[in-house]
Tab-separated table of C-alpha atoms in Angstrom:
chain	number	residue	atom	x	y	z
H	68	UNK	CA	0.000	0.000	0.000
H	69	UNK	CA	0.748	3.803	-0.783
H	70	UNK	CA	1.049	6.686	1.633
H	71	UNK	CA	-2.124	9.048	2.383
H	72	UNK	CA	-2.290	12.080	4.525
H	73	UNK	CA	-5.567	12.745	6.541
H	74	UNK	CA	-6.578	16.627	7.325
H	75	UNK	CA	-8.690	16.498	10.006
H	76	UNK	CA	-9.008	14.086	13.262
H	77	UNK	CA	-12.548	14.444	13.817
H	78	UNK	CA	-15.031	11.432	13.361
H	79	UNK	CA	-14.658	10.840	9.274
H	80	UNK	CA	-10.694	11.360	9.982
H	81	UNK	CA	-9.908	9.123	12.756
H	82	UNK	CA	-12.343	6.299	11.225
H	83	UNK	CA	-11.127	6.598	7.868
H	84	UNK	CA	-7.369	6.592	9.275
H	85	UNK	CA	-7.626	3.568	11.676
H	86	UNK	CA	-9.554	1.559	8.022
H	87	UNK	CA	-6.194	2.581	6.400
H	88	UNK	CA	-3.987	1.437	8.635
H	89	UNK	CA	-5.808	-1.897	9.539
H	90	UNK	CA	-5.196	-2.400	5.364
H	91	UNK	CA	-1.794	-1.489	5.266
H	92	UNK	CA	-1.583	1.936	4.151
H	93	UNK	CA	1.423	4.506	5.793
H	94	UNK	CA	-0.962	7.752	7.072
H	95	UNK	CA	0.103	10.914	7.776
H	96	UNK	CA	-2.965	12.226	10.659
H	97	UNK	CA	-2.767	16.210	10.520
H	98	UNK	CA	-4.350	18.569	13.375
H	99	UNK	CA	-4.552	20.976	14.656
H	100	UNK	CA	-5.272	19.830	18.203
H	101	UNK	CA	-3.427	17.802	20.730
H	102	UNK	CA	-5.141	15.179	22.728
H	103	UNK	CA	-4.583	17.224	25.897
H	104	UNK	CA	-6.435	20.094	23.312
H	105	UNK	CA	-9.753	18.012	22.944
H	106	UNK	CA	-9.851	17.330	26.618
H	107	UNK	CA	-9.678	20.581	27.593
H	108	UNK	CA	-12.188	21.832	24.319
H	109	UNK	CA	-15.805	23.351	25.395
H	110	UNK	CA	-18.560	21.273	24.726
H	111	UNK	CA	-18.933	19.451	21.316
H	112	UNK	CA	-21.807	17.999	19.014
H	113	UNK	CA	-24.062	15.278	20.312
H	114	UNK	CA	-22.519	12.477	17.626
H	115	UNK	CA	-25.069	10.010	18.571
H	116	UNK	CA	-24.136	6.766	16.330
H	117	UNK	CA	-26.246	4.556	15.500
H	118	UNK	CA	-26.332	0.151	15.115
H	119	UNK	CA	-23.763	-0.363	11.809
H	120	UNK	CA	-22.104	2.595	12.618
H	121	UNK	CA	-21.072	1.525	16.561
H	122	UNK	CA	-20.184	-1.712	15.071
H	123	UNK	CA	-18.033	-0.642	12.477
H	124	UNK	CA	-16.281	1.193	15.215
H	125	UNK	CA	-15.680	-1.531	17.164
H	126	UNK	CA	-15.009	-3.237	14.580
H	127	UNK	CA	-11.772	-0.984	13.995
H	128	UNK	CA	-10.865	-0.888	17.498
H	129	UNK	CA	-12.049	2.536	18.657
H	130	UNK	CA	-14.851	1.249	21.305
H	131	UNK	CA	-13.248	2.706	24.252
H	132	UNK	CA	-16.346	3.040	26.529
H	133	UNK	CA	-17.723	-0.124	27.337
H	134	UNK	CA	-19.680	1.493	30.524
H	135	UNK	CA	-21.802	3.917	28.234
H	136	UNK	CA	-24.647	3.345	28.206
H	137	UNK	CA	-26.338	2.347	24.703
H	138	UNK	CA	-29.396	3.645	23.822
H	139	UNK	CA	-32.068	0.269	22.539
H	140	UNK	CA	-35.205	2.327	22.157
H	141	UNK	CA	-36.962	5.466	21.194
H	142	UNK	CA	-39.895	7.379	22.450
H	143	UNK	CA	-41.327	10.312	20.040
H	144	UNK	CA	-43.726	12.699	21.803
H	145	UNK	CA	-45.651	14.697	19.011
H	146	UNK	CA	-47.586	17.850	21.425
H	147	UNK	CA	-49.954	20.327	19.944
H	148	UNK	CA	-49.839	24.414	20.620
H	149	UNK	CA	-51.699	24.256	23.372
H	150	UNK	CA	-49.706	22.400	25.426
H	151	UNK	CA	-51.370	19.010	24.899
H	152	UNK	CA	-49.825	15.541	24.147
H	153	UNK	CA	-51.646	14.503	20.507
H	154	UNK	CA	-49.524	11.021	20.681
H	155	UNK	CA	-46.385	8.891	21.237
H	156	UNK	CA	-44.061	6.793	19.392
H	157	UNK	CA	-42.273	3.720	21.834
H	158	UNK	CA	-40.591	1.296	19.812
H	159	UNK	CA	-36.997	-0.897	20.024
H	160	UNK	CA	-33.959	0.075	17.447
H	161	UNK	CA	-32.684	-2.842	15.517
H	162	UNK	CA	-29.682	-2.250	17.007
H	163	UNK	CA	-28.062	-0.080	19.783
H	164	UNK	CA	-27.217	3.599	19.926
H	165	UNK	CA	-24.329	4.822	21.125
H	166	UNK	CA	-23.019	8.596	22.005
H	167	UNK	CA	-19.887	9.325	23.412
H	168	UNK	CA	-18.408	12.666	23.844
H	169	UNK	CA	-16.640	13.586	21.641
H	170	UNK	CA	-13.656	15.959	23.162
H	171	UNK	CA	-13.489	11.777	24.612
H	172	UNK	CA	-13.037	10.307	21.695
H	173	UNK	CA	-10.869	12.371	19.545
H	174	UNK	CA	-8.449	12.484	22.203
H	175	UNK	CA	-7.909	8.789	22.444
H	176	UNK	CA	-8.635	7.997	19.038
H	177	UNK	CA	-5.842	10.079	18.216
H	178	UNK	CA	-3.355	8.706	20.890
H	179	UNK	CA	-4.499	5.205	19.203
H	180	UNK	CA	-4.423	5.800	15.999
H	181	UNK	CA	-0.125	6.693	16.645
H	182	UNK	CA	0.609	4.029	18.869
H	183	UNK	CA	-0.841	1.844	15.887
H	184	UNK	CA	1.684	3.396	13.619
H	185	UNK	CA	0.273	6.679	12.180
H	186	UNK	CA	2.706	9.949	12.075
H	187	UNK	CA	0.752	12.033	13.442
H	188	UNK	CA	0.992	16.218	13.065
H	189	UNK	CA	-0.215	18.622	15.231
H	190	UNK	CA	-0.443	21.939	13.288
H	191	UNK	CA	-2.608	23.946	10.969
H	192	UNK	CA	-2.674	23.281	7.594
H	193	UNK	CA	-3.266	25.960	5.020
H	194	UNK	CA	-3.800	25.749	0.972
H	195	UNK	CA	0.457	25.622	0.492
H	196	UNK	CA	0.339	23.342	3.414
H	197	UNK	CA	-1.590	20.902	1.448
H	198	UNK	CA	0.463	21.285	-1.940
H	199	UNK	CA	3.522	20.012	0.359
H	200	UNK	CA	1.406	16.947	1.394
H	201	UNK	CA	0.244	16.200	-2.006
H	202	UNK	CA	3.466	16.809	-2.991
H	203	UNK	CA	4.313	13.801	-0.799
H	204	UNK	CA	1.687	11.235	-0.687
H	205	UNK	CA	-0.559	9.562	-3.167
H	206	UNK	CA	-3.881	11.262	-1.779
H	207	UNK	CA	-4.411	14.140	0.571
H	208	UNK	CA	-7.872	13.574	2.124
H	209	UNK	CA	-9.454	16.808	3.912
H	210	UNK	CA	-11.998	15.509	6.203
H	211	UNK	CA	-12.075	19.130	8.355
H	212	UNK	CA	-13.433	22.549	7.074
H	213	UNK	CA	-10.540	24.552	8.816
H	214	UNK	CA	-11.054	28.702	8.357
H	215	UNK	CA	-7.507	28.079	6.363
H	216	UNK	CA	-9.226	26.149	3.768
H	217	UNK	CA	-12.513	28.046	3.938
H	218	UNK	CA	-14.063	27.718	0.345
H	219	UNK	CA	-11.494	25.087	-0.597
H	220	UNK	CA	-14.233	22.567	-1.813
H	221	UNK	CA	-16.886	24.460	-4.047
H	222	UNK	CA	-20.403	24.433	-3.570
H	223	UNK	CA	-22.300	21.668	-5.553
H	224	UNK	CA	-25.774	23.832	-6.763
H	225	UNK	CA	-27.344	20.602	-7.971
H	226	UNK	CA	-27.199	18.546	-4.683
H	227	UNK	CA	-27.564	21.528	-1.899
H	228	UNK	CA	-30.836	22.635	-1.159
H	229	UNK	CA	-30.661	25.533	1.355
H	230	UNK	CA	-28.843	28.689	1.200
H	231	UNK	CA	-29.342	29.935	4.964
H	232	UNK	CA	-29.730	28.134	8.115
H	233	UNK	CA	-33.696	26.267	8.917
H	234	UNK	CA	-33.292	25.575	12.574
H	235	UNK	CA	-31.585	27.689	15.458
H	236	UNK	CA	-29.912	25.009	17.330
H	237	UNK	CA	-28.760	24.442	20.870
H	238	UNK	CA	-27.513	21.370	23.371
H	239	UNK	CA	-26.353	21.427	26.237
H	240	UNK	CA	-25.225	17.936	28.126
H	241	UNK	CA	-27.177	17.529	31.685
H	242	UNK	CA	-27.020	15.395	34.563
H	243	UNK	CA	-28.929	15.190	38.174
H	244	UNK	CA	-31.933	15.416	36.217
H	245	UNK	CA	-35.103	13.211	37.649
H	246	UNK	CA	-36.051	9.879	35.728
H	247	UNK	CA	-38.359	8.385	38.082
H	248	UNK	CA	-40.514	11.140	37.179
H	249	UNK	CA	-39.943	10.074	33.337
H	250	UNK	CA	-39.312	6.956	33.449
H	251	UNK	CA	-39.089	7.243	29.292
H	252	UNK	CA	-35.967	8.832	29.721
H	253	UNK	CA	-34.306	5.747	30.532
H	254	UNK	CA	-33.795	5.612	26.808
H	255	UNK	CA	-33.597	8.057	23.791
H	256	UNK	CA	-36.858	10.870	23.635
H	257	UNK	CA	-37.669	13.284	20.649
H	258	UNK	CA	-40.483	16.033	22.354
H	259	UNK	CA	-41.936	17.679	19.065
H	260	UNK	CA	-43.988	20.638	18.502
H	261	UNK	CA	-44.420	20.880	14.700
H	262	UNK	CA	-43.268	24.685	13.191
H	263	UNK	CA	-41.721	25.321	16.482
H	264	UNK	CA	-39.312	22.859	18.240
H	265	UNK	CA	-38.241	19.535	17.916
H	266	UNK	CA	-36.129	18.324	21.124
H	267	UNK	CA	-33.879	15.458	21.322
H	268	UNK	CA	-32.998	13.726	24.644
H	269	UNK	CA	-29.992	11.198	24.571
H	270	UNK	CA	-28.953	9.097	26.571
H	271	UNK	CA	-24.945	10.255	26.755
H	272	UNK	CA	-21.114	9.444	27.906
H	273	UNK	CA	-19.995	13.064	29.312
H	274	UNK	CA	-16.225	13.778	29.622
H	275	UNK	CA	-17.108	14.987	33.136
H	276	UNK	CA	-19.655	13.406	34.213
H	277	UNK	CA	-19.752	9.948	32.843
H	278	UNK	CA	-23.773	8.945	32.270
H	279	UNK	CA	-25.616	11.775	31.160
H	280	UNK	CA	-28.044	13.618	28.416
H	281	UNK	CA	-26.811	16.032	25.817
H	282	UNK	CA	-30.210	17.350	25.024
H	283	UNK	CA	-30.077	19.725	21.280
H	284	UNK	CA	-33.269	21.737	20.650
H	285	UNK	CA	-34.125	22.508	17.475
H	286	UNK	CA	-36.138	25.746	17.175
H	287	UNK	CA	-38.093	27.373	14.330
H	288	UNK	CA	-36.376	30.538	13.457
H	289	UNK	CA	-38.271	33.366	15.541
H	290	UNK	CA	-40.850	30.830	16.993
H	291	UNK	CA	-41.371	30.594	20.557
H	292	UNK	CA	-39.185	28.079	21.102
H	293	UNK	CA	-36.170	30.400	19.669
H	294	UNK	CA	-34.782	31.670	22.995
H	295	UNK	CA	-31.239	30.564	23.164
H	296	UNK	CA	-29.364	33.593	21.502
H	297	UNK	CA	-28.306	35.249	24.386
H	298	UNK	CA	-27.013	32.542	26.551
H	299	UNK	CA	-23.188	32.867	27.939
H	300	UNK	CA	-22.872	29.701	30.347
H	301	UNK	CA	-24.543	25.951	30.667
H	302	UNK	CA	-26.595	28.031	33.766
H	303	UNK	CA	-28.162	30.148	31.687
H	304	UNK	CA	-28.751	27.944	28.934
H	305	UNK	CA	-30.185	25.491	31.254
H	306	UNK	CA	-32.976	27.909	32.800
H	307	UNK	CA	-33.275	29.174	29.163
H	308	UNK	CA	-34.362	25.105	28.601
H	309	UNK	CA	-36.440	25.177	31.635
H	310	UNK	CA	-38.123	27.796	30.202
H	311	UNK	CA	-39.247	26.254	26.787
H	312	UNK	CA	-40.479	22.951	28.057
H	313	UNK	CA	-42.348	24.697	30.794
H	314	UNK	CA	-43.871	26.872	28.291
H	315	UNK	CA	-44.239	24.170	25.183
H	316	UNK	CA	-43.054	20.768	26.823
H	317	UNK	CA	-44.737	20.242	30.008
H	318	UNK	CA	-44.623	16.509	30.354
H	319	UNK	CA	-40.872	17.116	30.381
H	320	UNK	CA	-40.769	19.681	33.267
H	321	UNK	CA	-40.467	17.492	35.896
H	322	UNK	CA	-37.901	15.234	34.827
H	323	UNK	CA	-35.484	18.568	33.873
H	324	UNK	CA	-36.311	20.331	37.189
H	325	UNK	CA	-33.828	18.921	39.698
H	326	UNK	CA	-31.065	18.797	36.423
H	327	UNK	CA	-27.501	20.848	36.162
H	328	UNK	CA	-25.462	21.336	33.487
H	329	UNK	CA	-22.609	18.869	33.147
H	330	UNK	CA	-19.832	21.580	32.958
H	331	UNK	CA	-20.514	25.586	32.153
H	332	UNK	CA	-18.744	25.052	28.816
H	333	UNK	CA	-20.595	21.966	27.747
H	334	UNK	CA	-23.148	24.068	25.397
H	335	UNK	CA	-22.989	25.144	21.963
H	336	UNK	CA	-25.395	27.204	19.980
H	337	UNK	CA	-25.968	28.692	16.416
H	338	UNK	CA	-26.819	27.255	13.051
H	339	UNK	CA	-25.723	25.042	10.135
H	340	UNK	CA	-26.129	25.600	6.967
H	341	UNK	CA	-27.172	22.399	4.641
H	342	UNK	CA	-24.838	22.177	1.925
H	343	UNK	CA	-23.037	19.888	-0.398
H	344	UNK	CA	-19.600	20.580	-1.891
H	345	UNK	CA	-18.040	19.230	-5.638
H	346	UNK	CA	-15.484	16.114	-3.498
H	347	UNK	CA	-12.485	17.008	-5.368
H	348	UNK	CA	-10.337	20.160	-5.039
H	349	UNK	CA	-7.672	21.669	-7.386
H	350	UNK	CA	-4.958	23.264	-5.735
H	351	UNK	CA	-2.619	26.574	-7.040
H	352	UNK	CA	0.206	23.562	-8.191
H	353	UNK	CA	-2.800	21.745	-10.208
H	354	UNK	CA	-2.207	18.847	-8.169
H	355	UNK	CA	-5.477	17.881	-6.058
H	356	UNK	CA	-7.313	16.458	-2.978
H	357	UNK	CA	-9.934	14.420	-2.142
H	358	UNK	CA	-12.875	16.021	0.643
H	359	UNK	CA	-14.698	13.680	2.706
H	360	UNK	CA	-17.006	14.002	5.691
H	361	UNK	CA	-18.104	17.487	6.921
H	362	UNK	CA	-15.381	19.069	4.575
H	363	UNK	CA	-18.506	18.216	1.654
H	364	UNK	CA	-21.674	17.009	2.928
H	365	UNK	CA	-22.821	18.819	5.930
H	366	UNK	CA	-26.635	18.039	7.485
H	367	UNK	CA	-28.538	20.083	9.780
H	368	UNK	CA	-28.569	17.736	12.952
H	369	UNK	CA	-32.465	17.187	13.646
H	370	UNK	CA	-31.689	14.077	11.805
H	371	UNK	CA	-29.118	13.000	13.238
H	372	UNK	CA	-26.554	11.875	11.029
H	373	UNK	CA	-22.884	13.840	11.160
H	374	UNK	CA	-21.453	11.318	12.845
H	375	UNK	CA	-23.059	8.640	10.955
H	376	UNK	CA	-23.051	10.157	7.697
H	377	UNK	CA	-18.863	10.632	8.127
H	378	UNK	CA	-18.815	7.196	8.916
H	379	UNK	CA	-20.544	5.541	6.095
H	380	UNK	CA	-18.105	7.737	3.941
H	381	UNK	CA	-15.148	6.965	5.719
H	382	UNK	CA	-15.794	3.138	5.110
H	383	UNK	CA	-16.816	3.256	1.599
H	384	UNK	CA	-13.836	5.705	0.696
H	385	UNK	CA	-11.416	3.625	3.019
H	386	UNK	CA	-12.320	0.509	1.042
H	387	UNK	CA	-12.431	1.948	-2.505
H	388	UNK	CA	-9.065	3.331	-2.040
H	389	UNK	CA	-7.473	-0.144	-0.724
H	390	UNK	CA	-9.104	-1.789	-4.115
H	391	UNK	CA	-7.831	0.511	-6.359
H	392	UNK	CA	-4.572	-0.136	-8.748
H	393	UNK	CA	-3.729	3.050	-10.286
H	394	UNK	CA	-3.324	6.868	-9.188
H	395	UNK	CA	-6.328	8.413	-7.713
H	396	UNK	CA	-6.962	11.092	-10.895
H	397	UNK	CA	-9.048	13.347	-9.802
H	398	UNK	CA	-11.592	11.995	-12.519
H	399	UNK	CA	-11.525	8.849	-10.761
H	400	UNK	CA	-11.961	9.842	-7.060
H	401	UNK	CA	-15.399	12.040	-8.045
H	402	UNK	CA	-16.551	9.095	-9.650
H	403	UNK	CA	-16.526	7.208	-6.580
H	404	UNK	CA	-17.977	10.240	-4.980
H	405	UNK	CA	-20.661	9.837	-7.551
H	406	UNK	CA	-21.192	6.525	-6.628
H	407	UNK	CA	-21.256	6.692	-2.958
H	408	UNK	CA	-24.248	9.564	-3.336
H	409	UNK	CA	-26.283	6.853	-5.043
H	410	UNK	CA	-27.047	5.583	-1.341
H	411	UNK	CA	-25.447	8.440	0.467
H	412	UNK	CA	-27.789	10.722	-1.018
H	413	UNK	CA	-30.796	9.298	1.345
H	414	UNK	CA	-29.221	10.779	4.185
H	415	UNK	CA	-29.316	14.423	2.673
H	416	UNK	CA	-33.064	14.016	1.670
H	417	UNK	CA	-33.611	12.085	5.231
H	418	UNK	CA	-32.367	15.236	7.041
H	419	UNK	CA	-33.625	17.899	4.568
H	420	UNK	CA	-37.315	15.935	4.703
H	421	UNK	CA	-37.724	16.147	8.413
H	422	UNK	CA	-37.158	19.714	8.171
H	423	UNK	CA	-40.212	20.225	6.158
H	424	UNK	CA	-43.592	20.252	7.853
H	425	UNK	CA	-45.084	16.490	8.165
H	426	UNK	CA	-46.510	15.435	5.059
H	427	UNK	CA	-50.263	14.246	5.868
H	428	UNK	CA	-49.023	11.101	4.421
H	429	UNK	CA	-46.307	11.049	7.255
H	430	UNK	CA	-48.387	12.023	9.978
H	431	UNK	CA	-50.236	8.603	8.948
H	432	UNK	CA	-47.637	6.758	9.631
H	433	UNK	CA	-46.833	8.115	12.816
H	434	UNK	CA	-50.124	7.308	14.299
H	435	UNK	CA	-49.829	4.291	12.873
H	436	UNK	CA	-45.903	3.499	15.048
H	437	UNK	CA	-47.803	4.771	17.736
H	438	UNK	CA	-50.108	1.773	17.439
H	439	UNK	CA	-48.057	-0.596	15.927
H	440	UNK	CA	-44.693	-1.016	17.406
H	441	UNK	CA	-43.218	-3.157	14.402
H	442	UNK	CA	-44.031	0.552	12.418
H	443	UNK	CA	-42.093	2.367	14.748
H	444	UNK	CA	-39.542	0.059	14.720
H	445	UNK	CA	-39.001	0.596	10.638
H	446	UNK	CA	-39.713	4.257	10.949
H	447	UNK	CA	-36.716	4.480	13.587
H	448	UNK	CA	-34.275	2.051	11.562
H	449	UNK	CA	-34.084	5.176	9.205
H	450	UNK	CA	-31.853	7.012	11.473
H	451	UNK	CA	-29.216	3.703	11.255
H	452	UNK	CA	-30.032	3.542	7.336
H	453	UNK	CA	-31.793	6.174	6.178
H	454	UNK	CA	-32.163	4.625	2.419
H	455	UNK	CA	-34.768	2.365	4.140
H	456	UNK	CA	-37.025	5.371	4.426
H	457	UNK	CA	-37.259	5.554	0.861
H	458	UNK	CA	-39.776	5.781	-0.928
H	459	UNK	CA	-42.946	4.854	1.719
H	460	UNK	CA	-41.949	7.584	4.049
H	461	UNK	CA	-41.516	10.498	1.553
H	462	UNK	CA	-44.267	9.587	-1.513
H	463	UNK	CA	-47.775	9.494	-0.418
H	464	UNK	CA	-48.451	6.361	-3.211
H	465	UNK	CA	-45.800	4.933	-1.564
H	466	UNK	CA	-46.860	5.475	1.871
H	467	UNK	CA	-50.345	3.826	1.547
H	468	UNK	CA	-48.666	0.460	0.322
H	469	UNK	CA	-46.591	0.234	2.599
H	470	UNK	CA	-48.906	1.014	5.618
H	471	UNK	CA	-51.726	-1.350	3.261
H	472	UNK	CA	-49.307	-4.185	3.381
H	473	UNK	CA	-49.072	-3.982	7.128
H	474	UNK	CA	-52.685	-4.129	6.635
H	475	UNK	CA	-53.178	-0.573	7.894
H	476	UNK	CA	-56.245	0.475	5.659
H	477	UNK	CA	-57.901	3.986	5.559
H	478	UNK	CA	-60.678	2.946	7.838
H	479	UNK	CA	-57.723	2.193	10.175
H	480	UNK	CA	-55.708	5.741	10.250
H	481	UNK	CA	-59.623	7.244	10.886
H	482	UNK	CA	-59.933	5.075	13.948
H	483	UNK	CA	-56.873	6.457	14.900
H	484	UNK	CA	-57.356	9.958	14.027
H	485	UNK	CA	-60.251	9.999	16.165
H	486	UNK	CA	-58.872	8.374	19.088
H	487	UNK	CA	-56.131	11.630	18.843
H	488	UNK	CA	-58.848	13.693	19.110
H	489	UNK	CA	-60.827	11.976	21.676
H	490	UNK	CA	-57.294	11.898	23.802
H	491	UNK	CA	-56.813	15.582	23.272
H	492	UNK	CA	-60.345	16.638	24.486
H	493	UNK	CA	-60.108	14.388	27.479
H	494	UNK	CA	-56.988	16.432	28.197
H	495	UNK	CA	-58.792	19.956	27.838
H	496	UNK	CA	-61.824	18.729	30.162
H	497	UNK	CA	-59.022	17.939	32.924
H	498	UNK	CA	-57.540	20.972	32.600
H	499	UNK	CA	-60.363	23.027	32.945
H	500	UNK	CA	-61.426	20.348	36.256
H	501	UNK	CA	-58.048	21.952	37.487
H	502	UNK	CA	-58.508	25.148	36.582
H	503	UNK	CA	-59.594	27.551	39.967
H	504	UNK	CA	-62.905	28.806	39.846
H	505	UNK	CA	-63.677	31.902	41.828
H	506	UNK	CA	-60.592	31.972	43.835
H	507	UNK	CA	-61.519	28.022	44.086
H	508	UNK	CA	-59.746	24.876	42.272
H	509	UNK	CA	-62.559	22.074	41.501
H	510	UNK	CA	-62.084	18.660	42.702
């Protein structure tokens, strides 16, 4: 095997680095951060991998955590504006979840990744900086969209969708938070209030704390949920939290009220951009380099699938490049681009999808998982695979075979309509039991 250099020791670099080496291949790891650097980093992205992904990482050795705690089911709240619970999802994943933090993982993944024979470089790497490395190896793979190489990989018109951010996001990781009081949150919970928050509660692996949730709210740009843009410290942006689920979220009040925030730095806010970038980048000598990862595919979160999404590519690319016998022209390397977006493109039009209102076709299904718990099941194996969303979950034809061959019928999704809105009235007659009349509450 030939030498590559890796740009970038974040997921897609240390997974694609530790494939190479397990094949043969001399890598070059460049960074710009120590492991000592990562430890002492604020807080980082959620990552939450899911089943093939944990097992390819364990797979290559990086599995560091056996005492995390893996996440084996899902439970969707959908609420309406007033406050009231319209239905729930509860259903098993195929296989585990599994979400380890990050400032964790890079650090030992990079300490690994040299003892198992990598040269690893800690510094920045600009535009000449990557000449000399292409200079030098067979393949330069950027896997890292440093501020050096800002604009490095162009924007693909075709295959990105958005121009501007859909969701103001924030997460913050939690602990001493009450689960006897939600006992749900013994595993993974989504709280959604369509066209104004979605909120994801994970089961996590803190760097401080050990067991934990990194909880990420995703809020409708100037909805009511859209609080967070002021907040200087995991205090604040806990009571900023508070807030919103007292306000929109009320089943989740009491299991957040006794929580604090793992660390004051573990929070991050802002907003991503959707966008897809052309893989392959000419540099000022005419030589090139190959982008992978976040570098040139880059989801909003609510569908959760960075992590995963770097992963997939990280495998494909690590094995494509072990099978090949011949330089990697830069003709040939955005053909196999080409061909991993055959499947990889599900995960752009998973993530783009769910940030369109529900479809009415969609909201059948749901109240069909929350029936049927083989449905949910299916509908939650997108997040491992997202390709097995596709078609029945995005075309309305498509939707009504698939929910007729599970012997769902029309008749069926009425009877469950109606049972919503049976559920939902029940819920305004109790509050208005509660509610104190003349100075009085009623029994």
């Amino acid at each position: 095997m030939g030498t590559i250099a890796v740009v970038g020791a974040g997921q897609a670099g240390l997974v694609l680095s530790a494939a190479l080496l397990r094949a043969g291949w001399r890598v070059t790891l460049c960074t710009d951060r120590a492991p000592e650097d990562h430890l002492g980093d604020r807080g980082r992205p959620t990552a939450c991998l899911f089943g093939d992904n944990v097992e390819y990482e364990a797979e290559l050795g990086l599995d560091f955590w056996p005492e995390a705690s893996r996440m084996r089911r899902i439970h969707l709240d959908l609420f309406t504006d007033d406050q009231a619970l319209a239905f729930s999802v509860d259903a098993p994943l195929r296989k585990p979840a599994l979400a380890v933090d990050q400032r964790l993982k890079f650090s030992a993944g990079l300490e690994e990744l040299e003892a198992r024979g990598a040269s690893v470089v800690i510094d920045s790497v600009d535009v000449e900086g990557l000449d000399r490395l292409a200079a030098s190896h067979d393949l330069v793979v950027v896997t890292a969209g440093h501020r050096s190489l800002s604009g490095l990989f162009e924007r693909d018109p075709v295959r990105s969708v958005h121009s501007e951010p859909q969701r103001n996001l924030f997460m913050i990781n939690i602990h001493g938070y009450d689960v006897d009081a939600r006992p749900e949150h013994r595993e993974g919970v989504f709280s959604f209030l369509p066209g104004t928050v979605e909120v994801f509660w994970v089961p996590f692996f803190d760097k401080d704390v050990g067991e934990s949730r990194s909880v990420v709210v995703e809020a409708a740009p100037g909805g009511r949920a859209d609080r967070f843009g002021g907040v200087t410290s995991g205090d604040e942006g806990l009571e900023v939290l508070k807030s919103v689920v007292d306000d929109l979220l009320p089943h989740e009040s009491a299991f957040l009220r006794t929580a604090r925030p793992a660390s004051q730095v573990t929070w991050i806010k802002g907003g991503i951009v959707p966008v897809v970038r052309k893989p392959v980048a000419v540099l000022p000598s005419g030589r090139h380099v190959l982008g992978l990862g976040d570098a040139v595919v880059l989801n909003d979160p609510l569908a959760g699938q960075g992590a995963n999404n770097a992963t997939r590519m990280a495998r494909f690319f690590a094995e494509e490049l072990t099978a090949h016998d011949g330089p990697f022209t830069a003709s040939w390397l955005t053909g196999r681009f080409d061909e991993w977006w055959e499947h990889g493109r599900y995960t752009s039009d998973f993530s783009n999808g769910l940030l369109a209102p529900l479809t009415d076709a969609q909201q059948q299904v749901m109240l069909a998982a929350s029936r049927r718990e083989d449905i949910g099941e299916q509908l939650w194996e997108g997040f491992n695979d997202p390709s097995s969303l596709f078609p029945w979950f995005f075309d309305a034809a498509a939707t009504r075979e698939f929910l007729a061959r599970r012997n769902v019928g029309r008749l069926d999704v009425l009877r469950y309509k109606l049972g919503v809105g049976a559920n939902l009235l029940g819920q305004k007659a109790a509050k208005l039991l509660r509610r104190p009349v003349g100075g009085t509450a009623t029994p």
